[in-house]
Coordinates of C-alpha atoms in Angstrom, one line a residue:
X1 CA 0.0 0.0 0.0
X2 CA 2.8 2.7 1.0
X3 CA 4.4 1.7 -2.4
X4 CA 1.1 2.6 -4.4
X5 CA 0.9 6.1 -2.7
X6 CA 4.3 6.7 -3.2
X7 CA 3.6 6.1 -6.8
X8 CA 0.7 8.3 -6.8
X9 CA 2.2 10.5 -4.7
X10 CA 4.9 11.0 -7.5
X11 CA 2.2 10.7 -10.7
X12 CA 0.0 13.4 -8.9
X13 CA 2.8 16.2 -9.0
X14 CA 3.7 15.2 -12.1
X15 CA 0.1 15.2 -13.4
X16 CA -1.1 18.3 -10.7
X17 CA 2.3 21.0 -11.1
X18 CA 2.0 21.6 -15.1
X19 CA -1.6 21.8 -15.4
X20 CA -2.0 24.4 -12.6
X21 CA 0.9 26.6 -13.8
X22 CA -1.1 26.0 -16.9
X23 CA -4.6 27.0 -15.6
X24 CA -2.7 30.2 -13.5
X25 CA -1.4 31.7 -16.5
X26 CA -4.5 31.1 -18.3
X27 CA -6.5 32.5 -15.9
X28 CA -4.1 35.8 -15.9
X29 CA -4.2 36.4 -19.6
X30 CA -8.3 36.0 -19.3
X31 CA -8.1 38.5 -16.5
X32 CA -6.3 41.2 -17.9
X33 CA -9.0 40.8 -21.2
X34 CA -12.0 41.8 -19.3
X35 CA -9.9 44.5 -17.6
X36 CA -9.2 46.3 -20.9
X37 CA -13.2 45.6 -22.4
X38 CA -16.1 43.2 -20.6
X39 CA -16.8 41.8 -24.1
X40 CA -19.3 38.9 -23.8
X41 CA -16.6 36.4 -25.2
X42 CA -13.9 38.0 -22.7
X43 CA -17.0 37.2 -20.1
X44 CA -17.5 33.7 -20.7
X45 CA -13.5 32.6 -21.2
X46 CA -12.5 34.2 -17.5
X47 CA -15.2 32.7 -15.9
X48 CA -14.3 29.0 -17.6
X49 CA -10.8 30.1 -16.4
X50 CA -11.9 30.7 -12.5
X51 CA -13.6 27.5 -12.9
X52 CA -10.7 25.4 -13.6
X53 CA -8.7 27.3 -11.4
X54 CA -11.0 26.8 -8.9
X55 CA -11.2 22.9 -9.7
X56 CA -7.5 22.1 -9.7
X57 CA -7.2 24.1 -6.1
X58 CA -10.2 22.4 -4.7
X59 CA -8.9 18.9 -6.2
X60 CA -5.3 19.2 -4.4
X61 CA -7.3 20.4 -1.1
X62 CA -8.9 17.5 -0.9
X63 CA -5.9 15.3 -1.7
X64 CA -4.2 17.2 1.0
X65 CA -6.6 18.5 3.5
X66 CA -3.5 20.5 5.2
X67 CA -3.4 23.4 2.2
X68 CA -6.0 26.1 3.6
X69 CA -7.0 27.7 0.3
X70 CA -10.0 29.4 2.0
X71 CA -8.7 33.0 1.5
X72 CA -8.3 32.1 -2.6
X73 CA -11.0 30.5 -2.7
X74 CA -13.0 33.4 -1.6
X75 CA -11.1 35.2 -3.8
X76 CA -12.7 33.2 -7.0
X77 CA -15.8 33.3 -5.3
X78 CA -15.9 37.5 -5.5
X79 CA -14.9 37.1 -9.1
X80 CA -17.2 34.9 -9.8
X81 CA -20.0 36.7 -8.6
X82 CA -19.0 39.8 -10.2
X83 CA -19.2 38.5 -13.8
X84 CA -21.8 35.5 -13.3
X85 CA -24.6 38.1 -13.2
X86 CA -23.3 40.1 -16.3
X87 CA -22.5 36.6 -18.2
X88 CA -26.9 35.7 -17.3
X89 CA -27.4 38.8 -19.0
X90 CA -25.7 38.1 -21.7
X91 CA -27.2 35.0 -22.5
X92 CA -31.0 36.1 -21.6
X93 CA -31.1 38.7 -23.9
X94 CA -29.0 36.8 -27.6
X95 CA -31.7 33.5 -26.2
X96 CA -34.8 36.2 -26.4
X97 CA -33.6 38.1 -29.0
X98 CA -33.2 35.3 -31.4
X99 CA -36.3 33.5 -30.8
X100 CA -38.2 36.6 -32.0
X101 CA -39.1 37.8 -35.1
X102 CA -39.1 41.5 -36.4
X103 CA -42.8 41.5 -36.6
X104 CA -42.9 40.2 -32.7
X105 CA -42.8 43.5 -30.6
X106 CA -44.2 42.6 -27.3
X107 CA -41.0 41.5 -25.6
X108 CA -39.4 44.9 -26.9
X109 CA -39.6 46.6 -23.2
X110 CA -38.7 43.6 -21.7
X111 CA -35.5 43.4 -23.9
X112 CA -34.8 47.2 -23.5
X113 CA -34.8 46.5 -19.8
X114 CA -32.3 44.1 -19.9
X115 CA -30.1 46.3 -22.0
X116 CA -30.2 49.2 -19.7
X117 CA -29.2 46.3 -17.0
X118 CA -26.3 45.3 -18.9
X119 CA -24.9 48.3 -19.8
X120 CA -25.6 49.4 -15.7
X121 CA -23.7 46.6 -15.0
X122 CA -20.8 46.7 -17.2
X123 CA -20.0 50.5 -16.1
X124 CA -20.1 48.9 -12.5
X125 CA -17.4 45.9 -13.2
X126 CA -15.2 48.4 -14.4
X127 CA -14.8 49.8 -11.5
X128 CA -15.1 46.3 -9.3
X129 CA -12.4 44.2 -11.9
X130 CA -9.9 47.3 -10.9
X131 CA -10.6 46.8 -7.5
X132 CA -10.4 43.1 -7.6
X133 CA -7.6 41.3 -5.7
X134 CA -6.0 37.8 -6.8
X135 CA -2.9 38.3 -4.9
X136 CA -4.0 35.4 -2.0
X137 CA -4.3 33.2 -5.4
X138 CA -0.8 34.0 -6.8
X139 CA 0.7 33.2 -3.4
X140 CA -1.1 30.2 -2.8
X141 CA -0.5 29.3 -6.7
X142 CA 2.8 30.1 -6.0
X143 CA 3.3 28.0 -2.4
X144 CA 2.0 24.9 -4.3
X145 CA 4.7 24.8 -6.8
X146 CA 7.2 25.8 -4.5
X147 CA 6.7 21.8 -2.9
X148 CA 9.5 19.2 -3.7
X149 CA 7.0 16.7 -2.9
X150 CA 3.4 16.5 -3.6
X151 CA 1.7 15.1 0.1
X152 CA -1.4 13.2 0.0
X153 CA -3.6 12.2 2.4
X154 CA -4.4 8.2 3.1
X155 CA -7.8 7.0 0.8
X156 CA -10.9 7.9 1.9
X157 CA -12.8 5.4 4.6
X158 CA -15.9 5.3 1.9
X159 CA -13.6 3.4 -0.5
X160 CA -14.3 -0.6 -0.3
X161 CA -11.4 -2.3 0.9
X162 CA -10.8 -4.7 -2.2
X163 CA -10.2 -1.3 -4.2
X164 CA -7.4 -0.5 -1.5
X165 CA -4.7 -1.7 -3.2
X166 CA -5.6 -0.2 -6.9
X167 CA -3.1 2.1 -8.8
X168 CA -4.1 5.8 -8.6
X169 CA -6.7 5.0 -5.6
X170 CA -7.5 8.5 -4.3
X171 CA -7.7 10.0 -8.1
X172 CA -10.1 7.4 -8.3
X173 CA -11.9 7.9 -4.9
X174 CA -12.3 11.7 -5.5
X175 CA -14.0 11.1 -8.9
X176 CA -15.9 8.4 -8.0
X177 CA -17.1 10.3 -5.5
X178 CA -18.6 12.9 -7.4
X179 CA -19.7 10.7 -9.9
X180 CA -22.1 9.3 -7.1
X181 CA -23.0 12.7 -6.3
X182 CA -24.8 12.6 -9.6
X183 CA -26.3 9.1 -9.4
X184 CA -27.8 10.6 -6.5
X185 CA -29.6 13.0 -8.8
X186 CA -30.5 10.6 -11.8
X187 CA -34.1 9.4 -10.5
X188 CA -35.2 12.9 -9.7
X189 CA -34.6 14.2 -12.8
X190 CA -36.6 12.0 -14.9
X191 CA -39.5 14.4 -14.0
X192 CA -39.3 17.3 -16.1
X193 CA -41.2 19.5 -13.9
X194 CA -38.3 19.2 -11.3
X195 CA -36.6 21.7 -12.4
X196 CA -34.3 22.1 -8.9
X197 CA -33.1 19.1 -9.1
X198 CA -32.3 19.0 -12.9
X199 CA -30.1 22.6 -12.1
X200 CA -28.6 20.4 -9.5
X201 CA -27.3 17.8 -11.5
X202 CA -26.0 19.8 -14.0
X203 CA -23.7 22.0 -11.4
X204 CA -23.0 18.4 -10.0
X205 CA -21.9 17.1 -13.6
X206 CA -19.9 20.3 -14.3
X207 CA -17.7 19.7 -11.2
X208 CA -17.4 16.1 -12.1
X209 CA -16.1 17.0 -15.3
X210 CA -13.8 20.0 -14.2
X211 CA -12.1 17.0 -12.3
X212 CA -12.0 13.9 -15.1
X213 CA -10.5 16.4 -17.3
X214 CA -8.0 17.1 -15.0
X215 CA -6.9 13.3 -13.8
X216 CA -8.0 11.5 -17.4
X217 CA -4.5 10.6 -17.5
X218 CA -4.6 8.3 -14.5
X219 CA -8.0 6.3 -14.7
X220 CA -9.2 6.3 -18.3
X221 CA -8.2 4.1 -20.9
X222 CA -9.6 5.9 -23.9
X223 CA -8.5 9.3 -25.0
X224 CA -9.8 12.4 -23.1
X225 CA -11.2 13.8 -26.6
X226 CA -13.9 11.3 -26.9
X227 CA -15.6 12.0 -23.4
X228 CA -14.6 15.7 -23.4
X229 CA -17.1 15.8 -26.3
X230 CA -19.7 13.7 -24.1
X231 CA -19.7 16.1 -21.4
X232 CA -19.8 19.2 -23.3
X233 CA -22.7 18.4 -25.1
X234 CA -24.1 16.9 -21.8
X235 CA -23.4 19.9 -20.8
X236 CA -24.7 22.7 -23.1
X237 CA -27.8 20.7 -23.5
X238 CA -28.7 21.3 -20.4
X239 CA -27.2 24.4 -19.6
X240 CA -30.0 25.3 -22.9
X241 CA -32.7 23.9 -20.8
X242 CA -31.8 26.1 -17.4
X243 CA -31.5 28.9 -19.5
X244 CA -35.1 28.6 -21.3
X245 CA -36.3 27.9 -17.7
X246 CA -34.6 31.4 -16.4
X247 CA -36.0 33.1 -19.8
X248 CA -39.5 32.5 -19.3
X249 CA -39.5 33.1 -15.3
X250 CA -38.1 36.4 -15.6
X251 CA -40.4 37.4 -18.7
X252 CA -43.3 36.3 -16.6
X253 CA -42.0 38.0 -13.5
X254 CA -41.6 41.1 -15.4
X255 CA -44.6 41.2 -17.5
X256 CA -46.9 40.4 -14.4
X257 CA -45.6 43.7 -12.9
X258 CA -45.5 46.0 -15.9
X259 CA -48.0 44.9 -18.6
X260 CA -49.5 41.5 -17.5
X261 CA -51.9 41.7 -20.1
X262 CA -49.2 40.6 -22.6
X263 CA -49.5 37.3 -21.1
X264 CA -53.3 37.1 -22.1
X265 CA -52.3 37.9 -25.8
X266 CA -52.1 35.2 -28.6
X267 CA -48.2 36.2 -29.5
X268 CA -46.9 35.5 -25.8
X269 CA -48.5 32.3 -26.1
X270 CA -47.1 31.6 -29.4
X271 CA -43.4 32.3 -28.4
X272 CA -44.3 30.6 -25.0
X273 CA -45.2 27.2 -26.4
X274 CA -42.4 27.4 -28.7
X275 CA -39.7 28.3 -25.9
X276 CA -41.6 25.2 -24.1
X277 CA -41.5 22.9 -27.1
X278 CA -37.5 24.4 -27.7
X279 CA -36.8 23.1 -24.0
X280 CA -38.7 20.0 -24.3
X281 CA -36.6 18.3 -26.7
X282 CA -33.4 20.1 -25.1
X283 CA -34.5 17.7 -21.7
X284 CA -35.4 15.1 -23.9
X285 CA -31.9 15.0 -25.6
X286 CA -30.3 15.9 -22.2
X287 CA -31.8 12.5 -20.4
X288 CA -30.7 10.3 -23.6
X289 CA -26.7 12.1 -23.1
X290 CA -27.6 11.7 -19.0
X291 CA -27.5 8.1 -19.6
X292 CA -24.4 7.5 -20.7
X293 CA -23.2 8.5 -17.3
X294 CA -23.6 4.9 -15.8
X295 CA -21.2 3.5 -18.0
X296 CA -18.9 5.1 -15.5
X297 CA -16.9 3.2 -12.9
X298 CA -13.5 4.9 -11.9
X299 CA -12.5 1.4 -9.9
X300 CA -13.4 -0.9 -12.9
X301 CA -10.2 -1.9 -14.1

């Protein structure tokens, strides 16, 4: 056993080291993008970047419980929030915008709303980006990298003892962890009324993948292209679905207190049982891609 986490103790760094000097610098050159102009494609790429940043700390904390990355972590969290509401934006309004045609008017104050909103909110992360401090990040970024070995903690008590003695056993543990997280989820989301639940999963299957596509190396057999492609479209179809879901609250929210007798008129209904169709076969799709989850086993050998 001491043998095996020596040897994963020595695979990790090698594996861990490059890809978060990798993510670190990534995450720099994205930052200093949405300093210069909050573009929504600037938007999008820093907050992927804070993501995998976030992943590959999180993912050596709980390999080594000892490194306290509680002061970057909120760190990433402050980003996050900054830009997570402007990204939202973004997406409501092209969503809206392109499922209207020029002869449909009715959603025009809702959309000039959300424009003023945006353009509110941009002028306000200027100001909050230049304030913004990663320094705790760099230093802890910078501590990491600084170790000549890479400490790991013993495997988890969950894992079964006749996986024990596998190669790469707490790589394995940490995924297979999260992949349970998500079984957890599967039988709820059949429902597509539950619409909690199906949010849930999808965050759930995010961090699982923000993980896999870090330690791929050490547990799969095929090539990282073929199930990076599984979980991003996994992953957009359903990110599609949550978005149609936060469309057509909002609309309703705002249309309730500003004109609700839009939502009496035979347009709304129209584009509201087209959005509804839209997202139906979105789930639809989403459950079939959902699936292929359970061909998943990080201990099978």
């Amino acid at each position: 056993m001491k043998r095996l986490i020596a040897h994963e103790r020595r695979a990790l760094k090698n594996l861990l080291f490059p890809e978060l000097t990798n993510y670190w610098n990534q995450f720099q050159e994205r930052f200093r993008e949405v300093r210069e102009k909050a573009k929504p494609d600037a938007v999008h790429d820093f907050r992927v970047s804070i993501r995998r940043l976030r992943s590959i700390l999180l993912l050596i904390k709980e390999i080594n419980p000892g490194i306290d990355i509680k002061s970057s972590n909120n760190e990433m969290k402050d980003l996050m929030e900054i830009f997570g509401r402007l990204r939202d934006l973004h997406i409501q309004y092209d969503l809206v915008r392109k499922s209207l045609s020029r002869k449909q008017t009715f959603l025009n104050p809702w959309l000039s709303d959300l424009n003023s909103q945006i353009i509110l909110l941009e002028k306000k992360l200027q100001y909050q980006v230049r304030r913004a401090n990663i320094s705790r990040t760099g230093s802890l970024v910078k501590k990491i990298l600084s170790y000549k070995t890479f400490p790991v903690s013993q495997p988890n008590k969950h894992i079964e003892a006749d996986k024990i003695n596998m190669k790469h056993v707490i790589a394995r543990g940490i995924l297979q962890k999260y992949l349970l997280r998500c079984f957890s989820l599967l039988p709820l989301v059949k429902n597509e009324d539950n619409k909690a639940q199906f949010h849930k999963l999808r965050i759930n299957i995010k961090k699982l993948r923000y993980k896999l596509e870090i330690l791929h190396p050490v547990v799969l057999k095929q090539t990282w292209k073929k199930e990076s492609l599984l979980f991003r479209s996994l992953q957009n179809s359903m990110g599609d679905v949550h978005d149609i879901d936060v469309a057509v609250e909002n609309i309703r929210s705002f249309l309730e207190e500003h004109d609700p007798g839009i939502l009496k008129t035979r347009g709304y209904k129209t584009w509201l049982a087209k959005m509804l169709a839209k997202r139906r076969k979105l789930f639809r799709n989403s459950l079939t891609r959902i699936k292929d989850l359970e061909k998943y086993d990080f201990f099978s050998k």
